[in-house]
Amino acid sequence: MRVLVTGSQGMLGTGLLKVLARENEVLGVDKNEMDITDYAQVLKTFSSFNPEVVCHLAAMTDVDQSQNNPEVFRVNAGGTANLVTAAKKTGSRFLYVSTLAVFGGTQKTPYRETDPCFPNNTYAESKWLGERIIQSCLSEYFIIRSGWIFGGGPADKKFVRKILDLSKKTDSIQAVTDKTGSLTYTVDLSAAISALIKTRAYGTYHAVNQGVSTRYEITKKILEFAGTPSVRVVPVTSDAFILPAPRPDNESGSSEKLSQSGIYTFRRWEDALKEYIQEITGTDGYAKKK
Ligand SMILES: NC(=O)c1ccc[n+]([C@@H]2O[C@H](COP(=O)([O-])OP(=O)(O)OC[C@H]3O[C@@H](n4cnc5c(N)ncnc54)[C@H](OP(=O)(O)O)[C@@H]3O)[C@@H](O)[C@H]2O)c1
């Protein structure tokens, strides 16, 4: 298949490109090659590559920078609308990566695809708007909701990377105990996306590694797997970190729909995290402390 991937240099994009390139003709584009807010650029890329499938990952993803920032709607919703318009012209099937943060997080159990959405920050609102644009304009689409993604080595800007970096500078790390989520490895998510686009089983799917955890539990595991258990993890509540954007209390999801449909079954988050950390501590310069 000819597959176009937007946001190809991001944390998920770098991993997805590798997986898709094994079986497909893949064109990865990021902001330099195709700014998704520029419809002329989008149309030019679609017209020349004529993708059969579009995997749309490009987005403003910094949750705090997005808070009360209208630019995030221009990129995450307006950019998605540009891609949807172009995909209609070329008849391309469409896959969009959204977030479990669309639910707002008041429910105590992992979210399912049928639960109602009540986003509680600007970033999640913009991603949800992207979802609704796709649902109202296209019929052959996949919406994947994921959360707490890690992977990508140097492209990792998120939690796992931050903890690994901190563990080299300090002997004590504060980690939050009152927010839960589902950790997701880019390698596993890429395999799930690759399997999904081979099907015609259109619709919305949650795609996360199995198991629910807090930032505190994840931090302990990161340090254990990185061989730095001497760094102390101090349990704190989220009040200890004043952030511009509120975070959902619960960002966990269930990937049962994906596994029960026989498309892809995720492994436990601890197994995925261990594999990733072993890989990057060997190859990415994360030498053990001292
Ligand atoms: N990370 C998570 O935990 C998580 C969870 C659920 C869903 N998601 C979704 O998964 C997707 C991939 O996330 P990620 O973590 O890989 O994000 P990422 O590392 O920030 O990658 C996003 C990419 O999109 C690019 N981009 C931003 N604005 C653009 C524009 N106007 N035109 C073209 N490209 C643009 C970024 O370029 P610059 O870096 O140069 O801006 C970046 O390379 C996103 O749609 C995100 O909303 C992420």
mmCIF file of C-alpha atoms and ligand atoms in Angstrom:
data_model
loop_
_atom_site.group_PDB
_atom_site.id
_atom_site.type_symbol
_atom_site.label_atom_id
_atom_site.label_comp_id
_atom_site.label_asym_id
_atom_site.label_seq_id
_atom_site.Cartn_x
_atom_site.Cartn_y
_atom_site.Cartn_z
ATOM 1 C CA MET A 1 0.000 0.000 0.000
ATOM 2 C CA ARG A 2 1.055 3.626 -0.480
ATOM 3 C CA VAL A 3 0.927 5.119 3.024
ATOM 4 C CA LEU A 4 1.417 8.796 3.903
ATOM 5 C CA VAL A 5 2.495 9.495 7.499
ATOM 6 C CA THR A 6 2.243 13.027 8.932
ATOM 7 C CA GLY A 7 4.301 14.000 11.987
ATOM 8 C CA SER A 8 6.877 11.442 10.826
ATOM 9 C CA GLN A 9 9.754 12.884 12.873
ATOM 10 C CA GLY A 10 7.850 12.824 16.150
ATOM 11 C CA MET A 11 8.033 10.267 18.939
ATOM 12 C CA LEU A 12 5.449 7.915 17.402
ATOM 13 C CA GLY A 13 6.169 8.858 13.782
ATOM 14 C CA THR A 14 9.786 7.697 13.832
ATOM 15 C CA GLY A 15 8.753 4.243 15.089
ATOM 16 C CA LEU A 16 5.714 3.936 12.841
ATOM 17 C CA LEU A 17 7.718 4.754 9.736
ATOM 18 C CA LYS A 18 10.103 1.852 10.410
ATOM 19 C CA VAL A 19 7.279 -0.638 10.955
ATOM 20 C CA LEU A 20 5.212 0.432 7.935
ATOM 21 C CA ALA A 21 8.240 0.534 5.601
ATOM 22 C CA ARG A 22 8.617 -3.259 5.981
ATOM 23 C CA GLU A 23 5.458 -3.915 3.963
ATOM 24 C CA ASN A 24 4.427 -0.657 2.300
ATOM 25 C CA GLU A 25 5.559 2.198 0.116
ATOM 26 C CA VAL A 26 5.749 4.904 2.779
ATOM 27 C CA LEU A 27 6.132 8.670 2.553
ATOM 28 C CA GLY A 28 6.812 10.353 5.897
ATOM 29 C CA VAL A 29 6.335 14.108 6.097
ATOM 30 C CA ASP A 30 6.836 16.559 8.946
ATOM 31 C CA LYS A 31 6.429 20.321 9.277
ATOM 32 C CA ASN A 32 9.366 21.116 6.937
ATOM 33 C CA GLU A 33 7.973 19.078 4.047
ATOM 34 C CA MET A 34 4.247 19.641 4.565
ATOM 35 C CA ASP A 35 2.798 22.063 7.094
ATOM 36 C CA ILE A 36 -0.678 20.642 7.719
ATOM 37 C CA THR A 37 -2.100 24.143 8.260
ATOM 38 C CA ASP A 38 -1.178 25.049 4.646
ATOM 39 C CA TYR A 39 -3.826 23.498 2.379
ATOM 40 C CA ALA A 40 -1.853 24.179 -0.807
ATOM 41 C CA GLN A 41 1.096 22.174 0.556
ATOM 42 C CA VAL A 42 -1.219 19.384 1.708
ATOM 43 C CA LEU A 43 -2.949 19.131 -1.658
ATOM 44 C CA LYS A 44 0.363 19.121 -3.531
ATOM 45 C CA THR A 45 1.636 16.179 -1.437
ATOM 46 C CA PHE A 46 -1.612 14.221 -1.832
ATOM 47 C CA SER A 47 -1.750 14.869 -5.585
ATOM 48 C CA SER A 48 1.803 13.699 -6.203
ATOM 49 C CA PHE A 49 1.901 10.696 -3.812
ATOM 50 C CA ASN A 50 -1.768 9.685 -4.147
ATOM 51 C CA PRO A 51 -1.838 7.786 -0.829
ATOM 52 C CA GLU A 52 -4.109 4.780 -0.343
ATOM 53 C CA VAL A 53 -3.905 5.316 3.413
ATOM 54 C CA VAL A 54 -3.052 8.399 5.495
ATOM 55 C CA CYS A 55 -1.759 7.953 9.052
ATOM 56 C CA HIS A 56 -2.247 11.393 10.575
ATOM 57 C CA LEU A 57 -0.003 11.931 13.594
ATOM 58 C CA ALA A 58 1.080 15.572 13.185
ATOM 59 C CA ALA A 59 -0.134 17.747 16.033
ATOM 60 C CA MET A 60 0.789 20.324 18.611
ATOM 61 C CA THR A 61 1.334 17.939 21.507
ATOM 62 C CA ASP A 62 2.644 20.091 24.351
ATOM 63 C CA VAL A 63 -0.336 20.058 26.693
ATOM 64 C CA ASP A 64 0.761 23.059 28.759
ATOM 65 C CA GLN A 65 1.723 25.230 25.778
ATOM 66 C CA SER A 66 -1.653 24.382 24.244
ATOM 67 C CA GLN A 67 -3.692 25.580 27.217
ATOM 68 C CA ASN A 68 -5.930 28.516 26.219
ATOM 69 C CA ASN A 69 -3.869 28.827 23.012
ATOM 70 C CA PRO A 70 -6.024 29.201 19.867
ATOM 71 C CA GLU A 71 -3.090 28.029 17.727
ATOM 72 C CA VAL A 72 -3.731 24.461 18.899
ATOM 73 C CA PHE A 73 -7.153 24.495 17.195
ATOM 74 C CA ARG A 74 -5.594 25.856 13.989
ATOM 75 C CA VAL A 75 -3.075 22.972 13.921
ATOM 76 C CA ASN A 76 -4.889 20.019 15.508
ATOM 77 C CA ALA A 77 -8.384 20.682 14.154
ATOM 78 C CA GLY A 78 -7.752 22.987 11.150
ATOM 79 C CA GLY A 79 -4.801 20.877 9.994
ATOM 80 C CA THR A 80 -6.903 17.725 10.307
ATOM 81 C CA ALA A 81 -9.667 19.371 8.253
ATOM 82 C CA ASN A 82 -7.128 20.125 5.495
ATOM 83 C CA LEU A 83 -6.010 16.488 5.428
ATOM 84 C CA VAL A 84 -9.583 15.213 5.442
ATOM 85 C CA THR A 85 -10.458 17.480 2.489
ATOM 86 C CA ALA A 86 -7.429 16.245 0.531
ATOM 87 C CA ALA A 87 -8.152 12.599 1.472
ATOM 88 C CA LYS A 88 -11.671 12.938 0.082
ATOM 89 C CA LYS A 89 -10.226 14.142 -3.235
ATOM 90 C CA THR A 90 -7.774 11.228 -3.524
ATOM 91 C CA GLY A 91 -10.121 8.649 -1.976
ATOM 92 C CA SER A 92 -7.537 7.832 0.706
ATOM 93 C CA ARG A 93 -8.491 5.831 3.781
ATOM 94 C CA PHE A 94 -7.689 7.727 6.985
ATOM 95 C CA LEU A 95 -6.159 6.888 10.372
ATOM 96 C CA TYR A 96 -5.984 9.535 13.110
ATOM 97 C CA VAL A 97 -4.180 9.194 16.422
ATOM 98 C CA SER A 98 -6.184 10.789 19.210
ATOM 99 C CA THR A 99 -5.906 10.738 22.979
ATOM 100 C CA LEU A 100 -7.655 9.127 25.938
ATOM 101 C CA ALA A 101 -7.588 12.612 27.466
ATOM 102 C CA VAL A 102 -10.770 13.353 25.440
ATOM 103 C CA PHE A 103 -12.729 11.734 28.275
ATOM 104 C CA GLY A 104 -11.722 14.228 30.950
ATOM 105 C CA GLY A 105 -10.872 11.525 33.480
ATOM 106 C CA THR A 106 -13.639 11.526 36.092
ATOM 107 C CA GLN A 107 -14.489 7.833 35.599
ATOM 108 C CA LYS A 108 -12.657 5.408 37.895
ATOM 109 C CA THR A 109 -12.253 2.505 35.435
ATOM 110 C CA PRO A 110 -10.395 2.293 32.075
ATOM 111 C CA TYR A 111 -12.291 4.082 29.312
ATOM 112 C CA ARG A 112 -14.026 2.187 26.509
ATOM 113 C CA GLU A 113 -14.751 3.468 23.003
ATOM 114 C CA THR A 114 -18.432 4.037 23.822
ATOM 115 C CA ASP A 115 -17.902 6.258 26.872
ATOM 116 C CA PRO A 116 -18.890 9.950 26.490
ATOM 117 C CA CYS A 117 -16.175 12.579 25.956
ATOM 118 C CA PHE A 118 -15.754 15.603 28.247
ATOM 119 C CA PRO A 119 -12.226 16.981 27.625
ATOM 120 C CA ASN A 120 -10.880 19.089 30.491
ATOM 121 C CA ASN A 121 -8.016 20.913 28.765
ATOM 122 C CA THR A 122 -7.479 22.784 25.482
ATOM 123 C CA TYR A 123 -5.204 20.159 23.912
ATOM 124 C CA ALA A 124 -7.768 17.394 24.473
ATOM 125 C CA GLU A 125 -10.561 19.635 23.143
ATOM 126 C CA SER A 126 -8.588 20.244 19.939
ATOM 127 C CA LYS A 127 -7.934 16.513 19.454
ATOM 128 C CA TRP A 128 -11.613 15.728 20.040
ATOM 129 C CA LEU A 129 -12.586 18.354 17.482
ATOM 130 C CA GLY A 130 -10.233 16.601 15.039
ATOM 131 C CA GLU A 131 -12.096 13.341 15.732
ATOM 132 C CA ARG A 132 -15.482 14.925 15.029
ATOM 133 C CA ILE A 133 -14.286 16.487 11.760
ATOM 134 C CA ILE A 134 -13.186 13.028 10.595
ATOM 135 C CA GLN A 135 -16.396 11.321 11.744
ATOM 136 C CA SER A 136 -18.594 13.869 10.024
ATOM 137 C CA CYS A 137 -16.693 13.991 6.700
ATOM 138 C CA LEU A 138 -15.351 10.477 6.099
ATOM 139 C CA SER A 139 -16.677 6.925 6.244
ATOM 140 C CA GLU A 140 -13.451 4.928 5.784
ATOM 141 C CA TYR A 141 -11.574 6.059 8.871
ATOM 142 C CA PHE A 142 -9.867 4.643 11.956
ATOM 143 C CA ILE A 143 -9.585 6.741 15.107
ATOM 144 C CA ILE A 144 -7.032 5.384 17.549
ATOM 145 C CA ARG A 145 -7.110 6.777 21.078
ATOM 146 C CA SER A 146 -3.892 6.231 22.952
ATOM 147 C CA GLY A 147 -2.182 7.654 26.003
ATOM 148 C CA TRP A 148 1.063 8.169 27.906
ATOM 149 C CA ILE A 149 3.152 7.162 24.881
ATOM 150 C CA PHE A 150 6.850 6.385 25.274
ATOM 151 C CA GLY A 151 9.545 5.342 22.815
ATOM 152 C CA GLY A 152 11.397 6.950 19.950
ATOM 153 C CA GLY A 153 14.800 7.341 21.669
ATOM 154 C CA PRO A 154 15.974 10.869 20.825
ATOM 155 C CA ALA A 155 12.460 11.864 19.655
ATOM 156 C CA ASP A 156 11.020 11.040 23.112
ATOM 157 C CA LYS A 157 10.058 14.333 24.796
ATOM 158 C CA LYS A 158 7.723 12.841 27.356
ATOM 159 C CA PHE A 159 7.686 11.255 30.788
ATOM 160 C CA VAL A 160 10.039 8.280 30.385
ATOM 161 C CA ARG A 161 12.748 10.439 28.845
ATOM 162 C CA LYS A 162 12.329 13.104 31.528
ATOM 163 C CA ILE A 163 12.704 10.564 34.340
ATOM 164 C CA LEU A 164 15.766 8.975 32.720
ATOM 165 C CA ASP A 165 17.343 12.420 32.337
ATOM 166 C CA LEU A 166 16.458 13.379 35.930
ATOM 167 C CA SER A 167 17.894 10.121 37.293
ATOM 168 C CA LYS A 168 21.305 11.194 36.037
ATOM 169 C CA LYS A 169 21.142 14.535 37.860
ATOM 170 C CA THR A 170 19.457 13.841 41.189
ATOM 171 C CA ASP A 171 19.146 11.226 43.923
ATOM 172 C CA SER A 172 15.460 11.869 44.609
ATOM 173 C CA ILE A 173 12.514 12.222 42.226
ATOM 174 C CA GLN A 174 8.986 13.256 43.159
ATOM 175 C CA ALA A 175 6.277 11.305 41.333
ATOM 176 C CA VAL A 176 2.504 11.657 41.393
ATOM 177 C CA THR A 177 0.261 9.011 42.951
ATOM 178 C CA ASP A 178 -3.211 10.453 42.232
ATOM 179 C CA LYS A 179 -3.323 10.308 38.399
ATOM 180 C CA THR A 180 -3.712 7.029 36.534
ATOM 181 C CA GLY A 181 -3.113 6.170 32.914
ATOM 182 C CA SER A 182 -2.184 3.510 30.404
ATOM 183 C CA LEU A 183 1.419 3.539 29.247
ATOM 184 C CA THR A 184 1.890 2.807 25.516
ATOM 185 C CA TYR A 185 5.070 1.781 23.689
ATOM 186 C CA THR A 186 5.522 3.286 20.203
ATOM 187 C CA VAL A 187 6.745 -0.089 18.882
ATOM 188 C CA ASP A 188 3.552 -1.857 20.005
ATOM 189 C CA LEU A 189 1.289 1.003 18.917
ATOM 190 C CA SER A 190 2.978 1.021 15.494
ATOM 191 C CA ALA A 191 2.374 -2.729 15.149
ATOM 192 C CA ALA A 192 -1.298 -2.200 16.068
ATOM 193 C CA ILE A 193 -1.660 0.611 13.488
ATOM 194 C CA SER A 194 0.044 -1.518 10.842
ATOM 195 C CA ALA A 195 -2.370 -4.398 11.537
ATOM 196 C CA LEU A 196 -5.428 -2.122 11.636
ATOM 197 C CA ILE A 197 -4.855 -0.406 8.282
ATOM 198 C CA LYS A 198 -4.734 -3.803 6.573
ATOM 199 C CA THR A 199 -8.387 -4.288 7.559
ATOM 200 C CA ARG A 200 -11.615 -2.572 6.597
ATOM 201 C CA ALA A 201 -12.809 -2.650 10.231
ATOM 202 C CA TYR A 202 -13.387 1.103 10.369
ATOM 203 C CA GLY A 203 -14.248 2.932 13.578
ATOM 204 C CA THR A 204 -12.764 4.067 16.872
ATOM 205 C CA TYR A 205 -10.338 1.926 18.892
ATOM 206 C CA HIS A 206 -8.438 2.341 22.123
ATOM 207 C CA ALA A 207 -4.826 1.252 21.764
ATOM 208 C CA VAL A 208 -2.653 1.086 24.893
ATOM 209 C CA ASN A 209 -0.432 -1.447 26.634
ATOM 210 C CA GLN A 210 -2.256 -3.587 29.185
ATOM 211 C CA GLY A 211 -2.467 -2.443 32.791
ATOM 212 C CA VAL A 212 -3.195 0.788 34.624
ATOM 213 C CA SER A 213 -0.533 2.639 36.607
ATOM 214 C CA THR A 214 0.336 5.899 38.324
ATOM 215 C CA ARG A 215 3.324 8.098 37.489
ATOM 216 C CA TYR A 216 4.804 6.930 40.808
ATOM 217 C CA GLU A 217 4.613 3.238 39.845
ATOM 218 C CA ILE A 218 6.021 3.962 36.397
ATOM 219 C CA THR A 219 8.927 5.983 37.818
ATOM 220 C CA LYS A 220 9.880 3.116 40.127
ATOM 221 C CA LYS A 221 9.887 0.696 37.192
ATOM 222 C CA ILE A 222 11.918 3.058 34.965
ATOM 223 C CA LEU A 223 14.619 3.323 37.611
ATOM 224 C CA GLU A 224 14.598 -0.413 38.256
ATOM 225 C CA PHE A 225 14.967 -1.233 34.548
ATOM 226 C CA ALA A 226 17.597 1.493 34.020
ATOM 227 C CA GLY A 227 19.692 0.047 36.847
ATOM 228 C CA THR A 228 19.386 3.125 39.073
ATOM 229 C CA PRO A 229 17.340 1.844 42.047
ATOM 230 C CA SER A 230 19.414 4.015 44.424
ATOM 231 C CA VAL A 231 17.490 7.076 43.211
ATOM 232 C CA ARG A 232 14.661 7.565 45.716
ATOM 233 C CA VAL A 233 11.120 8.003 44.415
ATOM 234 C CA VAL A 234 9.055 10.288 46.637
ATOM 235 C CA PRO A 235 5.265 9.817 46.367
ATOM 236 C CA VAL A 236 3.417 13.146 46.055
ATOM 237 C CA THR A 237 -0.038 14.258 44.954
ATOM 238 C CA SER A 238 -0.497 16.325 41.808
ATOM 239 C CA ASP A 239 -0.832 19.508 43.933
ATOM 240 C CA ALA A 240 2.986 19.387 44.168
ATOM 241 C CA PHE A 241 3.216 20.367 40.475
ATOM 242 C CA ILE A 242 1.383 23.521 39.433
ATOM 243 C CA LEU A 243 0.856 23.170 35.677
ATOM 244 C CA PRO A 244 -0.917 25.521 33.219
ATOM 245 C CA ALA A 245 -3.196 22.743 31.919
ATOM 246 C CA PRO A 246 -5.318 20.497 34.157
ATOM 247 C CA ARG A 247 -4.705 16.785 33.611
ATOM 248 C CA PRO A 248 -7.445 14.140 33.749
ATOM 249 C CA ASP A 249 -7.399 12.094 36.968
ATOM 250 C CA ASN A 250 -7.799 8.937 34.899
ATOM 251 C CA GLU A 251 -6.325 8.604 31.391
ATOM 252 C CA SER A 252 -6.472 4.815 31.229
ATOM 253 C CA GLY A 253 -8.125 2.860 28.453
ATOM 254 C CA SER A 254 -9.076 -0.675 27.568
ATOM 255 C CA SER A 255 -7.798 -2.117 24.266
ATOM 256 C CA GLU A 256 -10.246 -5.033 24.450
ATOM 257 C CA LYS A 257 -12.120 -4.030 21.286
ATOM 258 C CA LEU A 258 -8.888 -4.238 19.280
ATOM 259 C CA SER A 259 -7.859 -7.599 20.752
ATOM 260 C CA GLN A 260 -11.340 -9.141 20.656
ATOM 261 C CA SER A 261 -11.630 -8.263 16.985
ATOM 262 C CA GLY A 262 -8.439 -10.301 16.436
ATOM 263 C CA ILE A 263 -6.499 -7.318 15.080
ATOM 264 C CA TYR A 264 -3.843 -6.783 17.758
ATOM 265 C CA THR A 265 -3.255 -7.700 21.402
ATOM 266 C CA PHE A 266 -1.016 -5.451 23.488
ATOM 267 C CA ARG A 267 1.405 -6.848 26.074
ATOM 268 C CA ARG A 268 1.670 -5.566 29.673
ATOM 269 C CA TRP A 269 3.180 -2.081 30.056
ATOM 270 C CA GLU A 270 6.001 -3.347 32.331
ATOM 271 C CA ASP A 271 7.247 -5.782 29.643
ATOM 272 C CA ALA A 272 7.189 -3.077 26.970
ATOM 273 C CA LEU A 273 8.908 -0.522 29.223
ATOM 274 C CA LYS A 274 11.646 -2.992 30.172
ATOM 275 C CA GLU A 275 12.383 -3.754 26.508
ATOM 276 C CA TYR A 276 12.561 -0.043 25.615
ATOM 277 C CA ILE A 277 14.834 0.934 28.490
ATOM 278 C CA GLN A 278 17.172 -1.979 27.884
ATOM 279 C CA GLU A 279 17.373 -0.922 24.253
ATOM 280 C CA ILE A 280 18.121 2.750 24.852
ATOM 281 C CA THR A 281 20.462 2.291 27.793
ATOM 282 C CA GLY A 282 22.546 0.172 25.433
ATOM 283 C CA THR A 283 22.291 2.317 22.320
ATOM 284 C CA ASP A 284 21.145 5.823 23.207
ATOM 285 C CA GLY A 285 23.770 7.046 25.605
ATOM 286 C CA TYR A 286 21.733 6.512 28.762
ATOM 287 C CA ALA A 287 24.673 5.070 30.646
ATOM 288 C CA LYS A 288 23.940 3.853 34.142
ATOM 289 C CA LYS A 289 24.468 6.502 36.793
ATOM 290 C CA LYS A 290 28.039 6.502 38.171
HETATM 291 N N1 LIG B 1 2.564 11.462 23.305
HETATM 292 C C1 LIG B 1 1.460 10.963 23.835
HETATM 293 O O1 LIG B 1 1.462 10.516 25.009
HETATM 294 C C2 LIG B 1 0.197 10.875 23.013
HETATM 295 C C3 LIG B 1 -0.934 10.272 23.594
HETATM 296 C C4 LIG B 1 -2.093 10.152 22.826
HETATM 297 C C5 LIG B 1 -2.121 10.638 21.539
HETATM 298 N N2 LIG B 1 -1.030 11.240 21.010
HETATM 299 C C6 LIG B 1 -1.128 11.727 19.627
HETATM 300 O O2 LIG B 1 -0.224 10.946 18.838
HETATM 301 C C7 LIG B 1 0.305 11.737 17.783
HETATM 302 C C8 LIG B 1 1.825 11.636 17.780
HETATM 303 O O3 LIG B 1 2.284 12.094 19.065
HETATM 304 P P1 LIG B 1 3.844 12.214 19.409
HETATM 305 O O4 LIG B 1 3.962 12.014 20.858
HETATM 306 O O5 LIG B 1 4.652 11.416 18.453
HETATM 307 O O6 LIG B 1 4.048 13.776 19.140
HETATM 308 P P2 LIG B 1 5.348 14.579 18.706
HETATM 309 O O7 LIG B 1 6.568 13.854 19.060
HETATM 310 O O8 LIG B 1 5.146 15.958 19.230
HETATM 311 O O9 LIG B 1 5.187 14.582 17.121
HETATM 312 C C9 LIG B 1 4.282 15.392 16.447
HETATM 313 C C10 LIG B 1 4.927 15.869 15.171
HETATM 314 O O10 LIG B 1 4.010 16.732 14.484
HETATM 315 C C11 LIG B 1 4.754 17.823 13.996
HETATM 316 N N3 LIG B 1 3.916 18.989 13.733
HETATM 317 C C12 LIG B 1 3.480 19.932 14.613
HETATM 318 N N4 LIG B 1 2.803 20.893 13.976
HETATM 319 C C13 LIG B 1 2.803 20.564 12.664
HETATM 320 C C14 LIG B 1 2.288 21.171 11.504
HETATM 321 N N5 LIG B 1 1.639 22.336 11.553
HETATM 322 N N6 LIG B 1 2.459 20.548 10.310
HETATM 323 C C15 LIG B 1 3.132 19.386 10.238
HETATM 324 N N7 LIG B 1 3.678 18.756 11.296
HETATM 325 C C16 LIG B 1 3.519 19.346 12.498
HETATM 326 C C17 LIG B 1 5.770 18.103 15.087
HETATM 327 O O11 LIG B 1 6.803 18.914 14.610
HETATM 328 P P3 LIG B 1 7.542 19.912 15.672
HETATM 329 O O12 LIG B 1 8.071 19.058 16.772
HETATM 330 O O13 LIG B 1 8.583 20.570 14.824
HETATM 331 O O14 LIG B 1 6.481 20.861 16.157
HETATM 332 C C18 LIG B 1 6.204 16.685 15.439
HETATM 333 O O15 LIG B 1 7.254 16.218 14.623
HETATM 334 C C19 LIG B 1 -0.239 13.155 18.003
HETATM 335 O O16 LIG B 1 -1.324 13.356 17.126
HETATM 336 C C20 LIG B 1 -0.684 13.164 19.442
HETATM 337 O O17 LIG B 1 -1.758 14.072 19.638
HETATM 338 C C21 LIG B 1 0.134 11.362 21.706
#
